[in-house]
Amino acid sequence: MSSTKYRVVQWTTGNVGTSSVRALVANPAIELVGCFAWAPDKVGRDVGELSGGASLGVAATDDIGELLALKPDCVVYNPMWFDVDEAVRILSSGVNIVTTASFITGHNLDEGRDRLEQACLRGGSTIFGSGVSPGFAQLLAIVAANACDRVDKVTIAESADTTFYDSPATERPVGFGRPIDDPELPGMAARGTAVFAEAVRLVADSLGIELDEVRCEAEYAQTTEDLDLGSWTIGKGCVAGVHASWQGRVGDETVIDINVRWRKGQTLDPDWKLDGDGWKITIDGRPTVNMTVGFLPPPDFQAETIADFMVLGHIMTAMPPIHAIPAVVAAAPGIVTYNDLPLILPRAVTARG
């Protein structure tokens, strides 16, 4: 293993950021040198304590200039939403970024993508985006397609009962909680899941195909009773199920279909049946490759509440970008994806070190 030590700044300590901090601190190849605090009440507090652990001697700050002056090799960027201005400032200073903030190729940012590319050239820096889905799920499909001498279609189908995923800030934008006949509902799933269009482009690029169109087809299901979700309630007759299918087409043919089906509660109409939580990946071709991916806690995992159990999802989201840090630091300047980097390796995560 390389003896290189990477100086890293953690950007925010929300759910994913907290799991990120714990992984960074546990990695002997990484030195956590700073942390950006999004909330004013976190400024000045130790990042270890913010992440539910012991003090690390690193205080969180909202002073971006102070963090960039630390000359980190990389920022692990985990805010809920991507901020082009922030990213441009980081990249222009010569600091690389790995991110989970709904970023795969940057095409959804319109002119913001051009700004990011220019910032990378100015700073000689690189930005890479992933997560568990989209991101890691597409990597698995790309690997599976390597078994084929002909690929006709790639399908990645995600299904999940999200009843206990209590995050209205991320779920309302896709339509959850809206009256089923709300005139604003059509199109919400497409806007709220637009990063999956970037995931379609990622897969298309891996296959070396030029898409004529990337489009989203969506449908919704309602709850027949009020649904108490903890911090918010979805009323009877409102959306408690969202299905969005992002399709990459060549002519009239769909060659890539990345779709998600999320449901809440047991009173859904229509009552979508889910075949377990996780992904079904199908590479139609010669041969046809089928892959089913699910997630289980390890035997030593302790969870007293649903919130504790959800930590597994936060870990799975945080880790793909972290594992990519060495490859991103070594990469040529610009926006990179899994297609541009060497195979990402899961270093420093075995129980034996």
mmCIF file of C-alpha atoms in Angstrom:
data_model
loop_
_atom_site.group_PDB
_atom_site.id
_atom_site.type_symbol
_atom_site.label_atom_id
_atom_site.label_comp_id
_atom_site.label_asym_id
_atom_site.label_seq_id
_atom_site.Cartn_x
_atom_site.Cartn_y
_atom_site.Cartn_z
ATOM 1 C CA MET A 1 0.000 0.000 0.000
ATOM 2 C CA SER A 2 1.175 3.528 -0.770
ATOM 3 C CA SER A 3 2.646 5.522 2.114
ATOM 4 C CA THR A 4 1.065 8.722 0.787
ATOM 5 C CA LYS A 5 -0.966 10.632 3.355
ATOM 6 C CA TYR A 6 -3.843 12.677 1.936
ATOM 7 C CA ARG A 7 -4.813 15.915 3.666
ATOM 8 C CA VAL A 8 -8.610 16.124 3.608
ATOM 9 C CA VAL A 9 -11.270 18.673 4.566
ATOM 10 C CA GLN A 10 -14.751 17.398 5.394
ATOM 11 C CA TRP A 11 -17.553 19.624 4.045
ATOM 12 C CA THR A 12 -20.568 19.469 6.434
ATOM 13 C CA THR A 13 -21.447 16.969 9.145
ATOM 14 C CA GLY A 14 -24.996 15.921 8.313
ATOM 15 C CA ASN A 15 -26.027 12.270 8.104
ATOM 16 C CA VAL A 16 -23.682 11.358 5.261
ATOM 17 C CA GLY A 17 -20.989 13.743 6.482
ATOM 18 C CA THR A 18 -20.986 12.103 9.907
ATOM 19 C CA SER A 19 -20.345 8.675 8.380
ATOM 20 C CA SER A 20 -17.704 10.283 6.183
ATOM 21 C CA VAL A 21 -15.848 11.758 9.168
ATOM 22 C CA ARG A 22 -15.752 8.390 10.927
ATOM 23 C CA ALA A 23 -14.368 6.687 7.815
ATOM 24 C CA LEU A 24 -11.766 9.390 7.201
ATOM 25 C CA VAL A 25 -10.493 9.229 10.760
ATOM 26 C CA ALA A 26 -10.241 5.421 10.596
ATOM 27 C CA ASN A 27 -8.215 5.493 7.366
ATOM 28 C CA PRO A 28 -4.449 5.541 8.020
ATOM 29 C CA ALA A 29 -3.809 7.071 4.590
ATOM 30 C CA ILE A 30 -5.901 10.168 5.391
ATOM 31 C CA GLU A 31 -5.317 13.131 7.677
ATOM 32 C CA LEU A 32 -8.462 15.113 8.499
ATOM 33 C CA VAL A 33 -7.231 18.698 8.685
ATOM 34 C CA GLY A 34 -10.435 20.754 8.611
ATOM 35 C CA CYS A 35 -14.216 20.796 8.491
ATOM 36 C CA PHE A 36 -16.759 23.184 7.008
ATOM 37 C CA ALA A 37 -19.749 23.965 9.234
ATOM 38 C CA TRP A 38 -22.942 24.738 7.347
ATOM 39 C CA ALA A 39 -24.966 25.574 10.471
ATOM 40 C CA PRO A 40 -23.868 28.534 12.644
ATOM 41 C CA ASP A 41 -24.310 26.522 15.847
ATOM 42 C CA LYS A 42 -21.612 24.086 14.687
ATOM 43 C CA VAL A 43 -18.921 26.718 14.169
ATOM 44 C CA GLY A 44 -16.067 26.267 16.640
ATOM 45 C CA ARG A 45 -17.142 22.808 17.744
ATOM 46 C CA ASP A 46 -14.886 19.791 17.390
ATOM 47 C CA VAL A 47 -15.660 17.723 14.296
ATOM 48 C CA GLY A 48 -15.296 14.481 16.231
ATOM 49 C CA GLU A 49 -17.948 15.541 18.714
ATOM 50 C CA LEU A 50 -20.199 16.749 15.879
ATOM 51 C CA SER A 51 -19.953 13.244 14.444
ATOM 52 C CA GLY A 52 -20.869 11.542 17.705
ATOM 53 C CA GLY A 53 -17.361 10.496 18.671
ATOM 54 C CA ALA A 54 -14.357 11.604 20.648
ATOM 55 C CA SER A 55 -12.670 14.960 20.178
ATOM 56 C CA LEU A 56 -10.244 15.051 17.236
ATOM 57 C CA GLY A 57 -8.694 18.437 17.831
ATOM 58 C CA VAL A 58 -10.181 19.806 14.609
ATOM 59 C CA ALA A 59 -12.691 22.638 14.970
ATOM 60 C CA ALA A 60 -15.416 23.222 12.388
ATOM 61 C CA THR A 61 -15.505 26.623 10.699
ATOM 62 C CA ASP A 62 -17.601 28.474 8.143
ATOM 63 C CA ASP A 63 -14.554 30.387 6.883
ATOM 64 C CA ILE A 64 -13.836 28.914 3.448
ATOM 65 C CA GLY A 65 -10.629 30.904 3.069
ATOM 66 C CA GLU A 66 -9.328 29.452 6.319
ATOM 67 C CA LEU A 67 -9.995 25.905 5.092
ATOM 68 C CA LEU A 68 -8.376 26.464 1.698
ATOM 69 C CA ALA A 69 -5.335 27.969 3.418
ATOM 70 C CA LEU A 70 -4.765 24.524 4.969
ATOM 71 C CA LYS A 71 -3.755 23.345 1.463
ATOM 72 C CA PRO A 72 -5.755 20.130 1.556
ATOM 73 C CA ASP A 73 -5.373 17.572 -1.204
ATOM 74 C CA CYS A 74 -9.096 17.010 -1.328
ATOM 75 C CA VAL A 75 -12.454 18.191 -0.012
ATOM 76 C CA VAL A 76 -15.053 15.529 0.760
ATOM 77 C CA TYR A 77 -18.134 17.513 -0.239
ATOM 78 C CA ASN A 78 -21.319 16.166 1.423
ATOM 79 C CA PRO A 79 -23.941 18.931 1.572
ATOM 80 C CA MET A 80 -27.536 18.075 0.717
ATOM 81 C CA TRP A 81 -27.429 20.239 -2.423
ATOM 82 C CA PHE A 82 -24.588 21.062 -4.761
ATOM 83 C CA ASP A 83 -23.430 24.707 -4.714
ATOM 84 C CA VAL A 84 -21.608 25.662 -7.918
ATOM 85 C CA ASP A 85 -20.131 28.852 -6.425
ATOM 86 C CA GLU A 86 -18.629 26.930 -3.499
ATOM 87 C CA ALA A 87 -17.240 24.203 -5.742
ATOM 88 C CA VAL A 88 -15.756 26.723 -8.178
ATOM 89 C CA ARG A 89 -13.957 28.482 -5.328
ATOM 90 C CA ILE A 90 -12.546 25.198 -4.015
ATOM 91 C CA LEU A 91 -11.447 23.909 -7.418
ATOM 92 C CA SER A 92 -9.966 27.253 -8.488
ATOM 93 C CA SER A 93 -7.718 27.147 -5.424
ATOM 94 C CA GLY A 94 -6.204 23.876 -6.605
ATOM 95 C CA VAL A 95 -8.108 21.587 -4.229
ATOM 96 C CA ASN A 96 -9.750 18.432 -5.570
ATOM 97 C CA ILE A 97 -13.341 17.470 -4.722
ATOM 98 C CA VAL A 98 -15.079 14.144 -4.219
ATOM 99 C CA THR A 99 -18.791 14.580 -3.638
ATOM 100 C CA THR A 100 -22.099 12.878 -2.885
ATOM 101 C CA ALA A 101 -24.165 16.012 -3.582
ATOM 102 C CA SER A 102 -26.231 14.818 -6.577
ATOM 103 C CA PHE A 103 -23.309 15.050 -8.959
ATOM 104 C CA ILE A 104 -22.149 12.449 -11.476
ATOM 105 C CA THR A 105 -21.263 14.280 -14.712
ATOM 106 C CA GLY A 106 -22.507 17.813 -13.956
ATOM 107 C CA HIS A 107 -24.715 18.009 -17.051
ATOM 108 C CA ASN A 108 -27.745 19.037 -14.976
ATOM 109 C CA LEU A 109 -25.936 22.209 -13.926
ATOM 110 C CA ASP A 110 -26.143 23.750 -17.425
ATOM 111 C CA GLU A 111 -23.636 26.630 -17.583
ATOM 112 C CA GLY A 112 -22.489 25.672 -14.081
ATOM 113 C CA ARG A 113 -20.736 22.669 -15.586
ATOM 114 C CA ASP A 114 -18.654 24.943 -17.807
ATOM 115 C CA ARG A 115 -17.734 27.024 -14.762
ATOM 116 C CA LEU A 116 -16.576 23.891 -12.949
ATOM 117 C CA GLU A 117 -14.446 22.785 -15.889
ATOM 118 C CA GLN A 118 -12.846 26.230 -16.106
ATOM 119 C CA ALA A 119 -12.184 26.213 -12.361
ATOM 120 C CA CYS A 120 -10.485 22.827 -12.669
ATOM 121 C CA LEU A 121 -8.230 24.155 -15.418
ATOM 122 C CA ARG A 122 -7.358 27.265 -13.394
ATOM 123 C CA GLY A 123 -6.551 25.296 -10.288
ATOM 124 C CA GLY A 124 -5.205 22.101 -11.847
ATOM 125 C CA SER A 125 -7.861 20.258 -9.850
ATOM 126 C CA THR A 126 -10.364 17.451 -10.342
ATOM 127 C CA ILE A 127 -13.952 16.793 -9.278
ATOM 128 C CA PHE A 128 -15.604 13.373 -8.990
ATOM 129 C CA GLY A 129 -19.144 12.559 -7.897
ATOM 130 C CA SER A 130 -20.681 9.321 -6.717
ATOM 131 C CA GLY A 131 -22.722 7.836 -3.919
ATOM 132 C CA VAL A 132 -24.542 4.544 -3.632
ATOM 133 C CA SER A 133 -27.322 5.315 -6.136
ATOM 134 C CA PRO A 134 -26.651 6.925 -8.455
ATOM 135 C CA GLY A 135 -22.964 6.184 -8.589
ATOM 136 C CA PHE A 136 -21.954 2.806 -7.189
ATOM 137 C CA ALA A 137 -24.991 1.083 -8.750
ATOM 138 C CA GLN A 138 -23.890 2.210 -12.211
ATOM 139 C CA LEU A 139 -20.347 1.002 -11.546
ATOM 140 C CA LEU A 140 -21.722 -2.482 -10.845
ATOM 141 C CA ALA A 141 -23.657 -2.441 -14.122
ATOM 142 C CA ILE A 142 -20.578 -1.326 -16.048
ATOM 143 C CA VAL A 143 -18.565 -4.170 -14.512
ATOM 144 C CA ALA A 144 -21.323 -6.674 -15.353
ATOM 145 C CA ALA A 145 -21.375 -5.579 -18.990
ATOM 146 C CA ASN A 146 -17.716 -6.582 -19.293
ATOM 147 C CA ALA A 147 -18.895 -10.211 -19.570
ATOM 148 C CA CYS A 148 -20.736 -9.514 -22.835
ATOM 149 C CA ASP A 149 -19.655 -9.386 -26.462
ATOM 150 C CA ARG A 150 -22.947 -7.617 -27.281
ATOM 151 C CA VAL A 151 -25.058 -5.348 -25.080
ATOM 152 C CA ASP A 152 -28.620 -4.603 -26.159
ATOM 153 C CA LYS A 153 -29.913 -2.862 -23.058
ATOM 154 C CA VAL A 154 -28.822 -1.987 -19.524
ATOM 155 C CA THR A 155 -31.493 -1.830 -16.812
ATOM 156 C CA ILE A 156 -30.895 -0.800 -13.215
ATOM 157 C CA ALA A 157 -34.087 -1.051 -11.163
ATOM 158 C CA GLU A 158 -34.039 0.277 -7.610
ATOM 159 C CA SER A 159 -36.870 -0.524 -5.215
ATOM 160 C CA ALA A 160 -37.215 0.569 -1.618
ATOM 161 C CA ASP A 161 -39.770 0.909 1.129
ATOM 162 C CA THR A 162 -38.813 4.348 2.419
ATOM 163 C CA THR A 163 -41.414 4.534 5.200
ATOM 164 C CA PHE A 164 -38.721 5.037 7.818
ATOM 165 C CA TYR A 165 -36.533 7.314 5.730
ATOM 166 C CA ASP A 166 -37.509 10.543 7.443
ATOM 167 C CA SER A 167 -36.156 13.234 5.105
ATOM 168 C CA PRO A 168 -38.922 15.527 3.839
ATOM 169 C CA ALA A 169 -36.365 18.012 2.502
ATOM 170 C CA THR A 170 -35.235 15.475 -0.092
ATOM 171 C CA GLU A 171 -38.563 13.668 -0.605
ATOM 172 C CA ARG A 172 -40.984 16.530 -1.116
ATOM 173 C CA PRO A 173 -39.177 17.719 -4.268
ATOM 174 C CA VAL A 174 -39.954 14.409 -6.031
ATOM 175 C CA GLY A 175 -43.669 14.665 -5.211
ATOM 176 C CA PHE A 176 -44.141 12.897 -1.875
ATOM 177 C CA GLY A 177 -46.958 14.505 0.119
ATOM 178 C CA ARG A 178 -48.561 16.278 -2.851
ATOM 179 C CA PRO A 179 -52.279 15.695 -3.552
ATOM 180 C CA ILE A 180 -52.519 13.012 -6.215
ATOM 181 C CA ASP A 181 -54.414 15.449 -8.462
ATOM 182 C CA ASP A 182 -52.093 18.423 -7.830
ATOM 183 C CA PRO A 183 -51.528 20.129 -11.202
ATOM 184 C CA GLU A 184 -47.879 20.710 -10.254
ATOM 185 C CA LEU A 185 -47.251 17.012 -9.645
ATOM 186 C CA PRO A 186 -46.487 15.955 -13.235
ATOM 187 C CA GLY A 187 -42.813 16.570 -13.796
ATOM 188 C CA MET A 188 -41.831 16.771 -10.120
ATOM 189 C CA ALA A 189 -40.283 13.310 -10.114
ATOM 190 C CA ALA A 190 -38.217 14.206 -13.166
ATOM 191 C CA ARG A 191 -36.949 17.406 -11.599
ATOM 192 C CA GLY A 192 -36.344 15.827 -8.204
ATOM 193 C CA THR A 193 -34.437 12.833 -9.585
ATOM 194 C CA ALA A 194 -32.620 14.638 -12.400
ATOM 195 C CA VAL A 195 -29.218 13.364 -11.266
ATOM 196 C CA PHE A 196 -30.270 9.956 -12.632
ATOM 197 C CA ALA A 197 -30.101 11.496 -16.102
ATOM 198 C CA GLU A 198 -26.401 11.993 -15.426
ATOM 199 C CA ALA A 199 -26.190 8.344 -14.381
ATOM 200 C CA VAL A 200 -27.697 7.357 -17.738
ATOM 201 C CA ARG A 201 -24.979 9.392 -19.466
ATOM 202 C CA LEU A 202 -22.327 7.655 -17.357
ATOM 203 C CA VAL A 203 -23.475 4.210 -18.503
ATOM 204 C CA ALA A 204 -23.819 5.335 -22.121
ATOM 205 C CA ASP A 205 -20.290 6.699 -22.049
ATOM 206 C CA SER A 206 -18.977 3.393 -20.695
ATOM 207 C CA LEU A 207 -20.589 1.611 -23.669
ATOM 208 C CA GLY A 208 -19.260 4.159 -26.143
ATOM 209 C CA ILE A 209 -22.701 5.053 -27.463
ATOM 210 C CA GLU A 210 -24.158 8.437 -28.376
ATOM 211 C CA LEU A 211 -27.676 8.918 -27.043
ATOM 212 C CA ASP A 212 -30.292 10.770 -29.056
ATOM 213 C CA GLU A 213 -32.416 11.487 -25.978
ATOM 214 C CA VAL A 214 -32.530 11.112 -22.207
ATOM 215 C CA ARG A 215 -36.069 11.286 -20.866
ATOM 216 C CA CYS A 216 -38.003 10.517 -17.698
ATOM 217 C CA GLU A 217 -41.330 8.733 -17.398
ATOM 218 C CA ALA A 218 -42.959 8.920 -13.975
ATOM 219 C CA GLU A 219 -46.003 7.639 -12.108
ATOM 220 C CA TYR A 220 -47.345 8.189 -8.623
ATOM 221 C CA ALA A 221 -49.397 6.304 -6.035
ATOM 222 C CA GLN A 222 -51.464 7.721 -3.169
ATOM 223 C CA THR A 223 -52.065 6.695 0.408
ATOM 224 C CA THR A 224 -55.663 5.852 1.335
ATOM 225 C CA GLU A 225 -55.110 6.868 4.972
ATOM 226 C CA ASP A 226 -53.118 9.578 6.744
ATOM 227 C CA LEU A 227 -49.522 8.402 7.028
ATOM 228 C CA ASP A 228 -47.526 9.526 10.090
ATOM 229 C CA LEU A 229 -43.809 9.555 9.197
ATOM 230 C CA GLY A 230 -42.436 11.099 12.367
ATOM 231 C CA SER A 231 -41.406 14.628 11.450
ATOM 232 C CA TRP A 232 -44.197 14.995 8.880
ATOM 233 C CA THR A 233 -47.477 13.452 7.777
ATOM 234 C CA ILE A 234 -48.649 12.506 4.299
ATOM 235 C CA GLY A 235 -52.391 13.061 4.176
ATOM 236 C CA LYS A 236 -54.979 10.718 2.721
ATOM 237 C CA GLY A 237 -55.161 11.118 -1.040
ATOM 238 C CA CYS A 238 -51.578 12.402 -1.302
ATOM 239 C CA VAL A 239 -48.529 10.884 -2.933
ATOM 240 C CA ALA A 240 -46.838 8.113 -0.953
ATOM 241 C CA GLY A 241 -45.304 6.290 -3.897
ATOM 242 C CA VAL A 242 -43.016 7.566 -6.652
ATOM 243 C CA HIS A 243 -41.713 5.718 -9.692
ATOM 244 C CA ALA A 244 -39.310 7.426 -12.081
ATOM 245 C CA SER A 245 -37.735 5.761 -15.100
ATOM 246 C CA TRP A 246 -34.823 7.588 -16.733
ATOM 247 C CA GLN A 247 -34.315 6.288 -20.231
ATOM 248 C CA GLY A 248 -31.441 6.748 -22.620
ATOM 249 C CA ARG A 249 -32.609 6.256 -26.197
ATOM 250 C CA VAL A 250 -31.024 5.720 -29.556
ATOM 251 C CA GLY A 251 -33.718 6.431 -32.119
ATOM 252 C CA ASP A 252 -36.919 4.884 -30.751
ATOM 253 C CA GLU A 253 -35.082 2.235 -28.766
ATOM 254 C CA THR A 254 -34.380 2.456 -25.027
ATOM 255 C CA VAL A 255 -30.857 1.160 -24.481
ATOM 256 C CA ILE A 256 -30.441 2.294 -20.876
ATOM 257 C CA ASP A 257 -33.194 2.345 -18.235
ATOM 258 C CA ILE A 258 -32.342 3.510 -14.729
ATOM 259 C CA ASN A 259 -35.475 3.497 -12.615
ATOM 260 C CA VAL A 260 -36.481 3.910 -8.989
ATOM 261 C CA ARG A 261 -39.646 2.805 -7.223
ATOM 262 C CA TRP A 262 -40.117 4.157 -3.714
ATOM 263 C CA ARG A 263 -43.139 3.547 -1.511
ATOM 264 C CA LYS A 264 -44.285 4.467 1.996
ATOM 265 C CA GLY A 265 -46.690 2.717 4.332
ATOM 266 C CA GLN A 266 -49.133 -0.140 3.845
ATOM 267 C CA THR A 267 -52.079 1.846 2.460
ATOM 268 C CA LEU A 268 -50.756 2.568 -1.026
ATOM 269 C CA ASP A 269 -53.065 2.760 -4.034
ATOM 270 C CA PRO A 270 -52.101 1.171 -6.349
ATOM 271 C CA ASP A 271 -50.414 -1.220 -3.937
ATOM 272 C CA TRP A 272 -47.025 -1.558 -5.568
ATOM 273 C CA LYS A 273 -45.312 -4.798 -4.616
ATOM 274 C CA LEU A 274 -41.582 -4.562 -4.039
ATOM 275 C CA ASP A 275 -39.323 -7.552 -4.429
ATOM 276 C CA GLY A 276 -37.119 -6.508 -1.538
ATOM 277 C CA ASP A 277 -35.027 -3.370 -1.098
ATOM 278 C CA GLY A 278 -32.039 -2.950 -3.385
ATOM 279 C CA TRP A 279 -31.303 -3.156 -7.100
ATOM 280 C CA LYS A 280 -31.917 -5.547 -9.923
ATOM 281 C CA ILE A 281 -29.329 -5.047 -12.649
ATOM 282 C CA THR A 282 -29.915 -6.626 -16.030
ATOM 283 C CA ILE A 283 -27.545 -6.526 -18.977
ATOM 284 C CA ASP A 284 -29.567 -7.788 -21.943
ATOM 285 C CA GLY A 285 -27.106 -9.077 -24.488
ATOM 286 C CA ARG A 286 -24.843 -12.016 -25.197
ATOM 287 C CA PRO A 287 -24.915 -13.344 -22.586
ATOM 288 C CA THR A 288 -27.672 -11.711 -20.556
ATOM 289 C CA VAL A 289 -26.311 -10.934 -17.100
ATOM 290 C CA ASN A 290 -28.576 -10.639 -14.059
ATOM 291 C CA MET A 291 -27.446 -9.216 -10.753
ATOM 292 C CA THR A 292 -29.456 -8.721 -7.559
ATOM 293 C CA VAL A 293 -27.912 -6.446 -4.945
ATOM 294 C CA GLY A 294 -29.224 -6.127 -1.408
ATOM 295 C CA PHE A 295 -27.865 -4.840 1.888
ATOM 296 C CA LEU A 296 -27.844 -6.374 5.363
ATOM 297 C CA PRO A 297 -26.312 -5.250 8.665
ATOM 298 C CA PRO A 298 -23.298 -7.221 9.932
ATOM 299 C CA PRO A 299 -23.753 -9.495 12.985
ATOM 300 C CA ASP A 300 -22.163 -6.946 15.303
ATOM 301 C CA PHE A 301 -24.363 -4.063 14.121
ATOM 302 C CA GLN A 302 -26.358 -2.518 16.967
ATOM 303 C CA ALA A 303 -29.508 -0.573 16.132
ATOM 304 C CA GLU A 304 -32.047 0.436 18.742
ATOM 305 C CA THR A 305 -34.071 2.685 16.440
ATOM 306 C CA ILE A 306 -34.887 2.934 12.746
ATOM 307 C CA ALA A 307 -32.640 6.013 12.644
ATOM 308 C CA ASP A 308 -29.761 3.832 13.854
ATOM 309 C CA PHE A 309 -30.455 1.333 11.085
ATOM 310 C CA MET A 310 -30.476 4.095 8.459
ATOM 311 C CA VAL A 311 -26.789 4.684 9.235
ATOM 312 C CA LEU A 312 -26.046 1.808 6.850
ATOM 313 C CA GLY A 313 -27.452 3.884 3.995
ATOM 314 C CA HIS A 314 -25.348 6.857 5.026
ATOM 315 C CA ILE A 315 -22.216 4.686 5.049
ATOM 316 C CA MET A 316 -22.968 3.288 1.598
ATOM 317 C CA THR A 317 -23.441 6.803 0.260
ATOM 318 C CA ALA A 318 -20.296 8.210 1.857
ATOM 319 C CA MET A 319 -17.793 5.485 1.001
ATOM 320 C CA PRO A 320 -17.566 5.415 -2.839
ATOM 321 C CA PRO A 321 -16.181 8.987 -3.054
ATOM 322 C CA ILE A 322 -13.822 8.401 -0.141
ATOM 323 C CA HIS A 323 -12.361 5.290 -1.756
ATOM 324 C CA ALA A 324 -11.833 7.356 -4.917
ATOM 325 C CA ILE A 325 -9.651 10.014 -3.242
ATOM 326 C CA PRO A 326 -6.250 8.583 -4.312
ATOM 327 C CA ALA A 327 -7.374 8.173 -7.932
ATOM 328 C CA VAL A 328 -8.956 11.640 -8.033
ATOM 329 C CA VAL A 329 -5.880 13.335 -6.579
ATOM 330 C CA ALA A 330 -3.751 11.612 -9.231
ATOM 331 C CA ALA A 331 -6.157 12.345 -12.117
ATOM 332 C CA ALA A 332 -5.764 15.000 -14.788
ATOM 333 C CA PRO A 333 -7.674 18.252 -14.129
ATOM 334 C CA GLY A 334 -11.362 18.311 -14.972
ATOM 335 C CA ILE A 335 -14.666 16.576 -14.289
ATOM 336 C CA VAL A 336 -14.085 12.825 -14.061
ATOM 337 C CA THR A 337 -16.330 9.778 -13.655
ATOM 338 C CA TYR A 338 -15.776 6.078 -13.060
ATOM 339 C CA ASN A 339 -15.070 5.821 -16.783
ATOM 340 C CA ASP A 340 -12.012 8.063 -16.443
ATOM 341 C CA LEU A 341 -10.460 6.600 -13.292
ATOM 342 C CA PRO A 342 -8.629 3.317 -12.712
ATOM 343 C CA LEU A 343 -10.451 0.657 -10.717
ATOM 344 C CA ILE A 344 -11.305 2.139 -7.314
ATOM 345 C CA LEU A 345 -9.984 -0.046 -4.500
ATOM 346 C CA PRO A 346 -11.480 -0.372 -0.986
ATOM 347 C CA ARG A 347 -8.280 0.272 0.947
ATOM 348 C CA ALA A 348 -8.035 0.359 4.750
ATOM 349 C CA VAL A 349 -11.465 -1.121 5.486
ATOM 350 C CA THR A 350 -10.710 -4.694 6.564
ATOM 351 C CA ALA A 351 -11.026 -5.583 10.229
ATOM 352 C CA ARG A 352 -7.317 -6.419 10.286
ATOM 353 C CA GLY A 353 -6.304 -3.002 8.904
#
